Amino acid sequence: MSLIGDGFLTIFSFVFLISIVVVIHELGHYWAGRFCGVHAEAFSMGFGPTLFSWRDKRGTVWRVAALPLGGYVKFLGDAGAASEPDADKLAQLRAQMGEAADRCYHFKPIWQRAFITAAGPIANFILAITIFAALSLTLGNRELQPVVGAVVADSPADNAGIRVGDRVVAIDGREVRAFNDIMRIVISGGTSELAVDIERDGTLIPLQIVAARNTVEDEFGGTRRLPQLGIQAFSDPVVGGVEPGSPAALAGFEPGDRIASLDGVPVASFQQFSQLVVAADGAVPVEIERGGQAMTLTVSPRETPDGATNVSPAYARLGLVSGGRLIEYRRYNPIEAVGYGISQTGAVVSTTVDYVTNIITGRASPELLNGPLGIATAAGQVAQRSIEGHSSAFDAARALLVNLINLAGVLSVGLGLVNLLPIPILDGGHLVYYGYEAVARRPLSMQAQALGFRVGLVFVLGLMLVATWNDLNYLLGQIF
């Protein structure tokens, strides 16, 4: 794809994601306000200059702005998008409107204001549950099984005694159903000690492991430092494909061959075979099984081609492709789909909370925090990965839509959690103010609220600065 095409795809994907997640968040505030009888003066999708707008029969101005980086709903009595009360305007409204002032947000009971405030994050969680449930109901779910296919030498997993074929059952008491669960929990755990339960030959074995932080290069050329155990997912040692003209093709390998050993070393998984290929020097014998018959092929690995750092050594040096991983496919009925949506949303919440907690305690690095630039980058990468390898435009568009919607579910959970942080200017900060008001039976002074909003703004801008720094470091790492 061309640079212009990649850029357009990234922009489209980013705008698509932000539009869904932010609009649903603000609609949560809006509908809760309507339920409580609060008048919304404006509903803005985006910031900056207005592209177009219209006024509905209730007097709410709906506007679409030029910068699709957020949005807000402005209730009667708000001084701005942060919903801080304007004392002078409130006093004027109370005097002018009398009983009609009940339409003003700041004259509502505490529980209604708290409900309206919390409705935005709640809407994000509901959106995530809906997305995950709908995808599982319509498409089913493909889960890469949490079975170990290879163990990196001298890694935390190797030192703890994990072996090829072990199944990871739970980490820190959380059930592991798919290999991605392992990566998610380990990354959120940082360098804290993890209680890892594995199953080996029907026996449950508890282990204590501290992940090591390694620099990992992804398929797009970017690098990140991630906590890792040092394990890879299991694939059967079966040949799925042979590159024409490759050393494997010249040696006589065929799809369907089951690899038994390399140079006399038994092979239990394709990843283990691939690791052995790394150290292979000169012609080596490979024992295989084909059609129920054992035979030996001699292959001479080639030098690893430049730029092949993110492909399997078995493919880079031999031209062999794995015959497939252990993937469980499952269909859900409507009730099971809702349960799956709730469990997936809960898993994302748990992972995010753990990660933030470990940042605060110093066990995890904040380098994985991303801002708008990082979200745009991730959206573009998901989009590019989605459209590759499809024979028709329809299949590519379908994969793009499904993957972006799934990413929107994850992003929606993140937005909901961020807004619940007890930081003035965010929804969580407003809830803290309302909690104080409920206990003290009087609102916090305007001076204290104004100071809180300033401190909160500085804190949020600081987080954005860290996130943007992380995003730029990643992008620069792809170039240099």
mmCIF file of C-alpha atoms in Angstrom, residues 144-308:
data_model
loop_
_atom_site.group_PDB
_atom_site.id
_atom_site.type_symbol
_atom_site.label_atom_id
_atom_site.label_comp_id
_atom_site.label_asym_id
_atom_site.label_seq_id
_atom_site.Cartn_x
_atom_site.Cartn_y
_atom_site.Cartn_z
ATOM 1 C CA LEU A 144 -5.439 -19.635 20.683
ATOM 2 C CA GLN A 145 -5.032 -22.249 23.420
ATOM 3 C CA PRO A 146 -2.672 -21.377 26.329
ATOM 4 C CA VAL A 147 -0.334 -24.302 25.643
ATOM 5 C CA VAL A 148 3.432 -23.726 25.636
ATOM 6 C CA GLY A 149 5.083 -24.440 22.295
ATOM 7 C CA ALA A 150 8.577 -23.166 23.089
ATOM 8 C CA VAL A 151 10.531 -21.862 26.074
ATOM 9 C CA VAL A 152 13.260 -19.254 25.560
ATOM 10 C CA ALA A 153 16.564 -20.319 27.120
ATOM 11 C CA ASP A 154 17.416 -18.562 30.416
ATOM 12 C CA SER A 155 14.041 -16.797 30.423
ATOM 13 C CA PRO A 156 11.868 -16.506 33.566
ATOM 14 C CA ALA A 157 9.749 -19.413 32.277
ATOM 15 C CA ASP A 158 12.837 -21.537 31.660
ATOM 16 C CA ASN A 159 14.243 -20.796 35.105
ATOM 17 C CA ALA A 160 10.874 -21.616 36.700
ATOM 18 C CA GLY A 161 10.778 -25.010 35.012
ATOM 19 C CA ILE A 162 8.037 -24.519 32.414
ATOM 20 C CA ARG A 163 8.217 -27.080 29.596
ATOM 21 C CA VAL A 164 6.886 -27.479 26.085
ATOM 22 C CA GLY A 165 3.338 -28.860 26.262
ATOM 23 C CA ASP A 166 2.465 -27.262 29.612
ATOM 24 C CA ARG A 167 -0.951 -25.584 29.714
ATOM 25 C CA VAL A 168 -1.222 -22.308 31.624
ATOM 26 C CA VAL A 169 -4.392 -22.553 33.721
ATOM 27 C CA ALA A 170 -4.341 -19.370 35.807
ATOM 28 C CA ILE A 171 -2.165 -16.382 36.666
ATOM 29 C CA ASP A 172 -2.592 -14.618 40.008
ATOM 30 C CA GLY A 173 -5.884 -16.413 40.503
ATOM 31 C CA ARG A 174 -7.334 -15.280 37.157
ATOM 32 C CA GLU A 175 -8.435 -17.991 34.766
ATOM 33 C CA VAL A 176 -6.476 -18.211 31.520
ATOM 34 C CA ARG A 177 -8.612 -19.336 28.589
ATOM 35 C CA ALA A 178 -6.473 -18.156 25.677
ATOM 36 C CA PHE A 179 -2.812 -17.455 25.032
ATOM 37 C CA ASN A 180 -3.598 -13.735 24.669
ATOM 38 C CA ASP A 181 -4.778 -13.784 28.295
ATOM 39 C CA ILE A 182 -1.222 -14.685 29.324
ATOM 40 C CA MET A 183 0.286 -11.741 27.470
ATOM 41 C CA ARG A 184 -2.349 -9.318 28.784
ATOM 42 C CA ILE A 185 -1.943 -10.330 32.434
ATOM 43 C CA VAL A 186 1.865 -10.443 32.284
ATOM 44 C CA ILE A 187 2.110 -6.998 30.662
ATOM 45 C CA SER A 188 -0.255 -5.448 33.202
ATOM 46 C CA GLY A 189 1.642 -7.116 36.046
ATOM 47 C CA GLY A 190 4.934 -5.448 35.182
ATOM 48 C CA THR A 191 7.832 -6.889 37.171
ATOM 49 C CA SER A 192 5.759 -8.057 40.134
ATOM 50 C CA GLU A 193 5.911 -11.723 41.141
ATOM 51 C CA LEU A 194 3.195 -13.745 39.429
ATOM 52 C CA ALA A 195 1.566 -16.925 40.725
ATOM 53 C CA VAL A 196 1.359 -19.099 37.594
ATOM 54 C CA ASP A 197 -0.593 -22.367 37.704
ATOM 55 C CA ILE A 198 0.241 -24.846 34.954
ATOM 56 C CA GLU A 199 -1.160 -28.238 34.067
ATOM 57 C CA ARG A 200 1.292 -30.981 33.071
ATOM 58 C CA ASP A 201 0.143 -34.530 32.355
ATOM 59 C CA GLY A 202 -3.033 -33.951 34.351
ATOM 60 C CA THR A 203 -1.196 -32.542 37.384
ATOM 61 C CA LEU A 204 -1.614 -28.921 38.549
ATOM 62 C CA ILE A 205 1.748 -27.311 39.340
ATOM 63 C CA PRO A 206 1.975 -23.867 41.054
ATOM 64 C CA LEU A 207 4.939 -21.676 40.116
ATOM 65 C CA GLN A 208 6.195 -18.223 41.121
ATOM 66 C CA ILE A 209 7.605 -16.196 38.226
ATOM 67 C CA VAL A 210 8.849 -12.621 37.814
ATOM 68 C CA ALA A 211 8.612 -11.462 34.213
ATOM 69 C CA ALA A 212 11.656 -9.945 32.498
ATOM 70 C CA ARG A 213 11.353 -6.687 30.592
ATOM 71 C CA ASN A 214 12.568 -7.177 27.016
ATOM 72 C CA THR A 215 12.708 -4.990 23.935
ATOM 73 C CA VAL A 216 10.289 -6.472 21.413
ATOM 74 C CA GLU A 217 10.112 -5.518 17.748
ATOM 75 C CA ASP A 218 6.704 -5.814 16.122
ATOM 76 C CA GLU A 219 5.800 -6.525 12.508
ATOM 77 C CA PHE A 220 5.691 -2.790 11.715
ATOM 78 C CA GLY A 221 9.299 -2.149 12.750
ATOM 79 C CA GLY A 222 8.462 -0.448 16.050
ATOM 80 C CA THR A 223 9.886 -1.518 19.403
ATOM 81 C CA ARG A 224 8.474 -1.589 22.908
ATOM 82 C CA ARG A 225 9.862 -2.798 26.227
ATOM 83 C CA LEU A 226 7.417 -5.413 27.480
ATOM 84 C CA PRO A 227 7.386 -7.769 30.477
ATOM 85 C CA GLN A 228 7.645 -11.342 29.169
ATOM 86 C CA LEU A 229 7.785 -14.867 30.583
ATOM 87 C CA GLY A 230 9.688 -16.248 27.593
ATOM 88 C CA ILE A 231 7.128 -18.669 26.138
ATOM 89 C CA GLN A 232 5.485 -19.076 22.743
ATOM 90 C CA ALA A 233 2.122 -20.543 21.801
ATOM 91 C CA PHE A 234 1.997 -24.172 20.734
ATOM 92 C CA SER A 235 1.790 -25.293 17.108
ATOM 93 C CA ASP A 236 1.814 -28.899 15.967
ATOM 94 C CA PRO A 237 5.163 -29.841 14.350
ATOM 95 C CA VAL A 238 3.399 -30.303 11.024
ATOM 96 C CA VAL A 239 4.409 -28.614 7.780
ATOM 97 C CA GLY A 240 1.669 -26.367 6.439
ATOM 98 C CA GLY A 241 3.470 -25.006 3.402
ATOM 99 C CA VAL A 242 6.781 -25.071 1.556
ATOM 100 C CA GLU A 243 8.260 -22.043 -0.195
ATOM 101 C CA PRO A 244 9.095 -22.891 -3.840
ATOM 102 C CA GLY A 245 12.845 -23.041 -4.462
ATOM 103 C CA SER A 246 13.638 -22.929 -0.737
ATOM 104 C CA PRO A 247 16.055 -25.306 1.039
ATOM 105 C CA ALA A 248 13.036 -27.232 2.348
ATOM 106 C CA ALA A 249 11.629 -27.629 -1.165
ATOM 107 C CA LEU A 250 14.985 -28.831 -2.479
ATOM 108 C CA ALA A 251 15.194 -31.334 0.387
ATOM 109 C CA GLY A 252 11.803 -32.781 -0.499
ATOM 110 C CA PHE A 253 9.545 -31.480 2.285
ATOM 111 C CA GLU A 254 5.796 -31.539 1.573
ATOM 112 C CA PRO A 255 2.742 -30.065 3.316
ATOM 113 C CA GLY A 256 1.449 -32.495 5.914
ATOM 114 C CA ASP A 257 4.859 -33.847 6.931
ATOM 115 C CA ARG A 258 5.078 -34.306 10.716
ATOM 116 C CA ILE A 259 8.512 -33.389 12.076
ATOM 117 C CA ALA A 260 9.872 -35.836 14.673
ATOM 118 C CA SER A 261 13.415 -34.577 15.242
ATOM 119 C CA LEU A 262 16.186 -32.344 13.916
ATOM 120 C CA ASP A 263 19.749 -33.631 14.027
ATOM 121 C CA GLY A 264 18.679 -36.257 16.555
ATOM 122 C CA VAL A 265 16.932 -33.808 18.918
ATOM 123 C CA PRO A 266 13.242 -34.753 19.466
ATOM 124 C CA VAL A 267 10.720 -32.090 18.425
ATOM 125 C CA ALA A 268 7.432 -31.602 20.318
ATOM 126 C CA SER A 269 6.200 -28.396 18.659
ATOM 127 C CA PHE A 270 6.826 -26.354 15.527
ATOM 128 C CA GLN A 271 8.211 -23.494 17.639
ATOM 129 C CA GLN A 272 10.729 -25.840 19.232
ATOM 130 C CA PHE A 273 11.742 -27.021 15.757
ATOM 131 C CA SER A 274 12.103 -23.396 14.677
ATOM 132 C CA GLN A 275 14.388 -22.696 17.654
ATOM 133 C CA LEU A 276 16.613 -25.634 16.674
ATOM 134 C CA VAL A 277 16.807 -24.281 13.127
ATOM 135 C CA VAL A 278 18.420 -21.089 14.465
ATOM 136 C CA ALA A 279 21.494 -23.008 15.630
ATOM 137 C CA ALA A 280 21.635 -25.419 12.664
ATOM 138 C CA ASP A 281 24.938 -25.276 10.773
ATOM 139 C CA GLY A 282 25.450 -27.018 7.457
ATOM 140 C CA ALA A 283 23.398 -29.976 6.244
ATOM 141 C CA VAL A 284 21.267 -31.478 9.018
ATOM 142 C CA PRO A 285 19.020 -34.569 9.041
ATOM 143 C CA VAL A 286 15.328 -34.062 9.812
ATOM 144 C CA GLU A 287 13.230 -37.090 10.718
ATOM 145 C CA ILE A 288 9.629 -36.817 9.526
ATOM 146 C CA GLU A 289 6.507 -38.938 9.271
ATOM 147 C CA ARG A 290 4.645 -38.950 5.956
ATOM 148 C CA GLY A 291 1.617 -41.133 5.309
ATOM 149 C CA GLY A 292 2.391 -43.271 8.328
ATOM 150 C CA GLN A 293 5.948 -43.917 7.154
ATOM 151 C CA ALA A 294 9.086 -42.607 8.903
ATOM 152 C CA MET A 295 11.765 -41.090 6.701
ATOM 153 C CA THR A 296 14.765 -38.779 6.953
ATOM 154 C CA LEU A 297 15.373 -35.667 4.821
ATOM 155 C CA THR A 298 18.632 -33.738 4.761
ATOM 156 C CA VAL A 299 18.309 -29.966 4.501
ATOM 157 C CA SER A 300 20.916 -27.185 4.325
ATOM 158 C CA PRO A 301 19.604 -23.998 5.997
ATOM 159 C CA ARG A 302 20.303 -20.725 4.226
ATOM 160 C CA GLU A 303 21.456 -17.522 5.883
ATOM 161 C CA THR A 304 18.625 -15.521 7.422
ATOM 162 C CA PRO A 305 17.576 -12.889 4.836
ATOM 163 C CA ASP A 306 17.846 -9.216 5.765
ATOM 164 C CA GLY A 307 14.619 -7.850 7.216
ATOM 165 C CA ALA A 308 13.397 -11.284 8.337
#
